[in-house]
Short mmCIF file of C-alpha atoms in Angstrom, two decimals:
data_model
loop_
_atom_site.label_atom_id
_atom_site.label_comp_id
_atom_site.label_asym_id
_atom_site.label_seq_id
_atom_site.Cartn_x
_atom_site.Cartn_y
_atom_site.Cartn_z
CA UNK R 1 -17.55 -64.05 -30.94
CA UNK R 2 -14.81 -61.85 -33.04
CA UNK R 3 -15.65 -60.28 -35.77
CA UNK R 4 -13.46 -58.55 -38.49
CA UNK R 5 -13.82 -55.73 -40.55
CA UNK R 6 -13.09 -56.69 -44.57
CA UNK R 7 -12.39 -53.34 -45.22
CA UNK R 8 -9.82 -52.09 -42.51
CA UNK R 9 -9.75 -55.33 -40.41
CA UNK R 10 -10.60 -53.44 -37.45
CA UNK R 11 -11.18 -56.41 -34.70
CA UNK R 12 -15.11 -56.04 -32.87
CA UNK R 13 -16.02 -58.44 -29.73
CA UNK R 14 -19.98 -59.01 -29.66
CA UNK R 15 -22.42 -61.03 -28.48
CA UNK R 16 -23.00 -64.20 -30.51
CA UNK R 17 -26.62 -64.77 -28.83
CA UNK R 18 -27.74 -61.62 -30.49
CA UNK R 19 -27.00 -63.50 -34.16
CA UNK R 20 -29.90 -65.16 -35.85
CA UNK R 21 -29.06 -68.66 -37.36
CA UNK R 22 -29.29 -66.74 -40.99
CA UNK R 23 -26.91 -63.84 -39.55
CA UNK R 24 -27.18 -59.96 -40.49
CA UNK R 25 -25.84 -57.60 -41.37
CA UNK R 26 -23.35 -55.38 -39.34
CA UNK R 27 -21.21 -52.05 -39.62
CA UNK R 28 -17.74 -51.04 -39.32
CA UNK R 29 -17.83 -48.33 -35.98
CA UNK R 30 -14.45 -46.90 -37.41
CA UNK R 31 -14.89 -47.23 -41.69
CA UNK R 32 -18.58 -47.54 -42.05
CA UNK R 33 -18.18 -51.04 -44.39
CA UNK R 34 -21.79 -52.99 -44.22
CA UNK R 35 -21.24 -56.92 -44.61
CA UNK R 36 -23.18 -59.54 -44.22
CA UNK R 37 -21.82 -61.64 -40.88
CA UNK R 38 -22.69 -65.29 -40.29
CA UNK R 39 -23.80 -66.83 -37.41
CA UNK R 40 -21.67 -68.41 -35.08
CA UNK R 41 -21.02 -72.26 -35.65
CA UNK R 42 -22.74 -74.17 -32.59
CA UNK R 43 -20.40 -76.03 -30.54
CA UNK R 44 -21.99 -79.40 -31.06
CA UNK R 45 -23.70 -79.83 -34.38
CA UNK R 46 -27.40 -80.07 -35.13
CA UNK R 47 -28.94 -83.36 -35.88
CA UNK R 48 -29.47 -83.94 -39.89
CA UNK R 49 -32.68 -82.33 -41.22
CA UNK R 50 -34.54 -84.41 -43.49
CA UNK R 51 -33.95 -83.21 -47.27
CA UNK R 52 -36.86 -81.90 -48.69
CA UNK R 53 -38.45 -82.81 -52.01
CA UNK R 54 -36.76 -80.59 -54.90
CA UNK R 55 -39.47 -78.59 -56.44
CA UNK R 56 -39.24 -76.19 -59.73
CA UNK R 57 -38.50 -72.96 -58.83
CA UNK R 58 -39.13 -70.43 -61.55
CA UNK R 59 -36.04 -68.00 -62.14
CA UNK R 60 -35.87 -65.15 -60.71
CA UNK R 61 -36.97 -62.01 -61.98
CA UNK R 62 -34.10 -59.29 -62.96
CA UNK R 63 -32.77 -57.63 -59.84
CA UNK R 64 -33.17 -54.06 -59.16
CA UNK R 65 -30.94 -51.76 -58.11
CA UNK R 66 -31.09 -52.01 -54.20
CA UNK R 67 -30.30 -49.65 -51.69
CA UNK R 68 -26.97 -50.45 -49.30
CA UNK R 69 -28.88 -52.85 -46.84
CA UNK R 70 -29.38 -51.23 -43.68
CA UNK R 71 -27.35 -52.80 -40.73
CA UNK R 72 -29.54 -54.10 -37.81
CA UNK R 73 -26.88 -54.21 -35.67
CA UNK R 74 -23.41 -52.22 -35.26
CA UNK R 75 -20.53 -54.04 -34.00
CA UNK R 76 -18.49 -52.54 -30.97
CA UNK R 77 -14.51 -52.26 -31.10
CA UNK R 78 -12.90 -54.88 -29.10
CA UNK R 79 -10.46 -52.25 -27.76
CA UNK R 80 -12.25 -50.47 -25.38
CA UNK R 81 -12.49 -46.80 -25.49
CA UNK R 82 -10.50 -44.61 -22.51
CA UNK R 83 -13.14 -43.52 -20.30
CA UNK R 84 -14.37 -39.99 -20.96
CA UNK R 85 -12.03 -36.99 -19.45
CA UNK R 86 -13.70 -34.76 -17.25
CA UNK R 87 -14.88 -31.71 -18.77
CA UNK R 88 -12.40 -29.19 -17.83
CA UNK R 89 -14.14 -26.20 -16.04
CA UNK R 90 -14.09 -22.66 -17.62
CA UNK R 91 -11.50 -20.30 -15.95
CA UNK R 92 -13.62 -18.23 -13.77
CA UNK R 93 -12.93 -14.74 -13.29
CA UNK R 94 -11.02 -13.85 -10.18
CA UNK R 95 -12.81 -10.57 -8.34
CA UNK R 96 -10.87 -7.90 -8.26
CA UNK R 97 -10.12 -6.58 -4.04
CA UNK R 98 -11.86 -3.49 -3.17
CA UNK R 99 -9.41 -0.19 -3.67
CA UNK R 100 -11.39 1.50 -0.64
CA UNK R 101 -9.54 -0.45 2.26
CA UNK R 102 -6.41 0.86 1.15
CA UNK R 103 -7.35 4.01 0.36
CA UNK R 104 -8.71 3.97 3.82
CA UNK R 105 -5.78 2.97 5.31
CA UNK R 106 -4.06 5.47 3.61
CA UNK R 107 -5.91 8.00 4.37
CA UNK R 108 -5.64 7.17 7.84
CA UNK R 109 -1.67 7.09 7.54
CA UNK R 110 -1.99 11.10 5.81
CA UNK R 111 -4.14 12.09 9.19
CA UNK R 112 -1.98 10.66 11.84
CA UNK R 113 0.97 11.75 9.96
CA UNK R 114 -0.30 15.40 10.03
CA UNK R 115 -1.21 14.50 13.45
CA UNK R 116 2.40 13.83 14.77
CA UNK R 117 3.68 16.94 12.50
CA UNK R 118 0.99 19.00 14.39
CA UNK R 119 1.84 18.16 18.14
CA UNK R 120 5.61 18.40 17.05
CA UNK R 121 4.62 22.16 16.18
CA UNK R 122 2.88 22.63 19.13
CA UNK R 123 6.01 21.39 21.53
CA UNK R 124 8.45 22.92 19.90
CA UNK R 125 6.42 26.41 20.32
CA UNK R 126 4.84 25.62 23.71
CA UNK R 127 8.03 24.02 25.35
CA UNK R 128 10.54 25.97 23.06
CA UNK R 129 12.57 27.38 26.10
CA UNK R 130 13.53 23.56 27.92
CA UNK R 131 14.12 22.30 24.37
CA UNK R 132 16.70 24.95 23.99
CA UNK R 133 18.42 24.41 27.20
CA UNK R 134 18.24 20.89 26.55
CA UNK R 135 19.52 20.82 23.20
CA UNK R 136 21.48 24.39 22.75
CA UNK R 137 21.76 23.58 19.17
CA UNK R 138 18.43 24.06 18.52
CA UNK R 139 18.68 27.87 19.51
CA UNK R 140 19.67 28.69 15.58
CA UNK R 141 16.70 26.85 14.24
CA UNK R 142 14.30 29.04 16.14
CA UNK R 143 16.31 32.58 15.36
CA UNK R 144 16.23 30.90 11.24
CA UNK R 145 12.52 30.81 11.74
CA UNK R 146 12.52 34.07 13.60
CA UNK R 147 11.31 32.58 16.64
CA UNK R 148 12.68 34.01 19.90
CA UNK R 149 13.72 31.51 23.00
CA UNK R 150 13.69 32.69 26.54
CA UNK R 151 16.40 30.39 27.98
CA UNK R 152 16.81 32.07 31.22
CA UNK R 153 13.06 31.74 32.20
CA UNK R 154 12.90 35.51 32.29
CA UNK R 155 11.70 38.21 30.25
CA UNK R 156 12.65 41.69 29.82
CA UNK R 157 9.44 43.81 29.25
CA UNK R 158 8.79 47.23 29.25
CA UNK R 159 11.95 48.74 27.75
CA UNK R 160 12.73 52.36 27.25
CA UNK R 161 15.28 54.82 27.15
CA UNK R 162 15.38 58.23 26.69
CA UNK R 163 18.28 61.06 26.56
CA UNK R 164 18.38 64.37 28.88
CA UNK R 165 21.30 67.09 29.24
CA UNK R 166 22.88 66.67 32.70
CA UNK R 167 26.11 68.78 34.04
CA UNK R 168 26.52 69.51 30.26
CA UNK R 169 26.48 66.15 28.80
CA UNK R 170 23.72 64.01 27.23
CA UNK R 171 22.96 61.10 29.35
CA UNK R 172 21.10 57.80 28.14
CA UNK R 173 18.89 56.17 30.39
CA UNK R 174 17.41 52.94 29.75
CA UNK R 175 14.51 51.18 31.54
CA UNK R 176 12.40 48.15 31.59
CA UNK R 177 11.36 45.17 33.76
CA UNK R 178 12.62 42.05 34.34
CA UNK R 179 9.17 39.16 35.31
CA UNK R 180 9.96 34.83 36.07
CA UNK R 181 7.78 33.39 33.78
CA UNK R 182 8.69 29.80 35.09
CA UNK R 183 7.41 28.08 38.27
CA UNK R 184 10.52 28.01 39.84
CA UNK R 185 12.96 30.49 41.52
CA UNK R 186 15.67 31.52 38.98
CA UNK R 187 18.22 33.79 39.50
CA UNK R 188 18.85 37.09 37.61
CA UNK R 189 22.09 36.73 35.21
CA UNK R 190 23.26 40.47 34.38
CA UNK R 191 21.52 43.22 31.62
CA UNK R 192 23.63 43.96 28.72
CA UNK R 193 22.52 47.11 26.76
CA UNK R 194 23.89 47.25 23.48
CA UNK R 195 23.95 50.51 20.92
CA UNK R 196 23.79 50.13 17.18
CA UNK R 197 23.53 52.57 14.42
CA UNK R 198 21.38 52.53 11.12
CA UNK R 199 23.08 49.45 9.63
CA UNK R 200 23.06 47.48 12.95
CA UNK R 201 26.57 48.11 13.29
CA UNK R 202 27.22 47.74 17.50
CA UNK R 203 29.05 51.04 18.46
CA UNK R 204 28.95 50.24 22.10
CA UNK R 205 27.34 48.43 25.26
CA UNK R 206 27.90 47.60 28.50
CA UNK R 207 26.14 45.34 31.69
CA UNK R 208 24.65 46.17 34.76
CA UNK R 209 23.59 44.20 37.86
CA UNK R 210 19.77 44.54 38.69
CA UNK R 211 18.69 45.49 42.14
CA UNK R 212 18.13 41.79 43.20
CA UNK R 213 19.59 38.52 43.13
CA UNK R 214 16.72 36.18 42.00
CA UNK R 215 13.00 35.75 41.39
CA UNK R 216 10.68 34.06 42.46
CA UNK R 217 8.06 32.87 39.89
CA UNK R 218 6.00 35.41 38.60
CA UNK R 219 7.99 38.10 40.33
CA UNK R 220 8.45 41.18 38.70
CA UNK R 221 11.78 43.74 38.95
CA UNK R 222 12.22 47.05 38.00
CA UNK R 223 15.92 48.22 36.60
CA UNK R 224 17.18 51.40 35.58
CA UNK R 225 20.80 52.26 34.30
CA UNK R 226 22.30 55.60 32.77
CA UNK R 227 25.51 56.18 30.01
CA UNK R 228 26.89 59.46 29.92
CA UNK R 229 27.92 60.93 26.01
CA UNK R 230 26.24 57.71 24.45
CA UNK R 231 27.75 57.36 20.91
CA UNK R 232 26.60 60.34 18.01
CA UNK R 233 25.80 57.82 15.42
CA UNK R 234 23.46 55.57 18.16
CA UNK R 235 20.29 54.87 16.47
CA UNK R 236 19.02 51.06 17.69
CA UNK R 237 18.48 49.84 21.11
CA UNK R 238 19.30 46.37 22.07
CA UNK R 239 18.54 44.77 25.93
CA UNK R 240 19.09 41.60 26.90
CA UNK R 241 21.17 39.18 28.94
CA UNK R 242 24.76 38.89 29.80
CA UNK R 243 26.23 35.68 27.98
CA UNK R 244 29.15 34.13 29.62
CA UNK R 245 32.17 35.72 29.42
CA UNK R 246 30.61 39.41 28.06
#
């Protein structure tokens, strides 16, 4: 059966079996109006009662105030209600990643790094000599760090000189050795001995051939040469080999 809301005529669907023959009372879901809602009309209609006898009823007595009757049943809406949306979940915090992998890793990238700079060092000093003949330019790094480069594979060791009066002049004689320092046979370029005074200023020099044509490696050679009247302002020794072209 359909019922209807006097107040706000708000539409209900119930059950008509649950509806006593006297009715009740029902209330509005939506406005809270209580009325009184007869039962529904039977769809064929009962047989005639027989009347009964009239009998004196005294009147009533004065009514009381009563309290708003108290429904015994509460009517539904016919529309029916959406079905209930899913709670939505509370936004979880998201952990935060661990710092110490990259840290880690970065570390790791600092030590190989120093690593790589640390072997570079290390060939450059070790295998200084074949990078220079190699790469030529790199001779002028080395002399800016004040690093010397044997390019020949041979070293002059062992250099003196010394100055003694002979047939009335002064005559300069310089000595040293010459040692391979490779594993190969090289040969011996020529000795240039160069004199500078106090400021480094080169006054004079000259080349000589030493007494043999190569070395074998780890051979060592003596030289000797002499320069009669060396120059009066000489004060700085300088031995080493014969470029090309000097």
């Amino acid at each position: 059966m359909i019922l209807t809301c006097p107040a706000c005529q708000t539409r209900y669907e119930a059950d008509a079996a649950k509806f006593p023959p006297q009715g009740r009372n029902v209330r509005c879901a939506r406005c809270g109006e209580v009325w009184h809602q007869a039962a529904a009309e039977p769809e064929y209609p009962p047989a005639p009662e027989a009347e009964p006898e009239l009998e004196a009823v005294p009147p009533p007595p004065p009514e009381e105030p009563q309290e708003e009757p108290r429904p015994d049943y509460y009517a539904q809406p016919e529309v029916r209600e959406a079905a209930p949306q899913p709670e939505e979940e509370a936004p979880q915090a998201v952990p935060q990643p661990s710092l110490w992998p990259r840290r880690l890793a970065l570390g790791t990238g600092w030590v190989a790094l120093a690593a790589v700079v640390v072997a570079a060092v290390l060939v450059m000093a070790l295998w200084r000599r074949q990078i220079v003949q190699v790469w030529p330019q790199s001779a002028s790094l080395y002399a800016a760090l004040g690093v010397k480069v044997n390019t020949t594979g041979l070293d002059i060791v062992d250099v003196k000189s010394s100055q003694a009066p002979q047939n009335g002049q002064i005559v300069l004689t310089v000595s040293g050795a010459l040692t391979n320092v490779t594993g190969k046979e090289l040969p011996v370029p020529q000795i240039r001995v160069g004199l500078t005074d106090n400021d480094r200023r080169e006054l004079y020099h000259w080349t000589f051939a030493a007494d043999v044509m190569t070395l074998r490696p780890g051979q060592t050679t003596h030289f000797v040469t002499r320069l009669s009247s060396p120059p009066d302002g000489a004060r700085h020794l300088e031995v080493r080999f014969a470029k090309a072209g000097e």
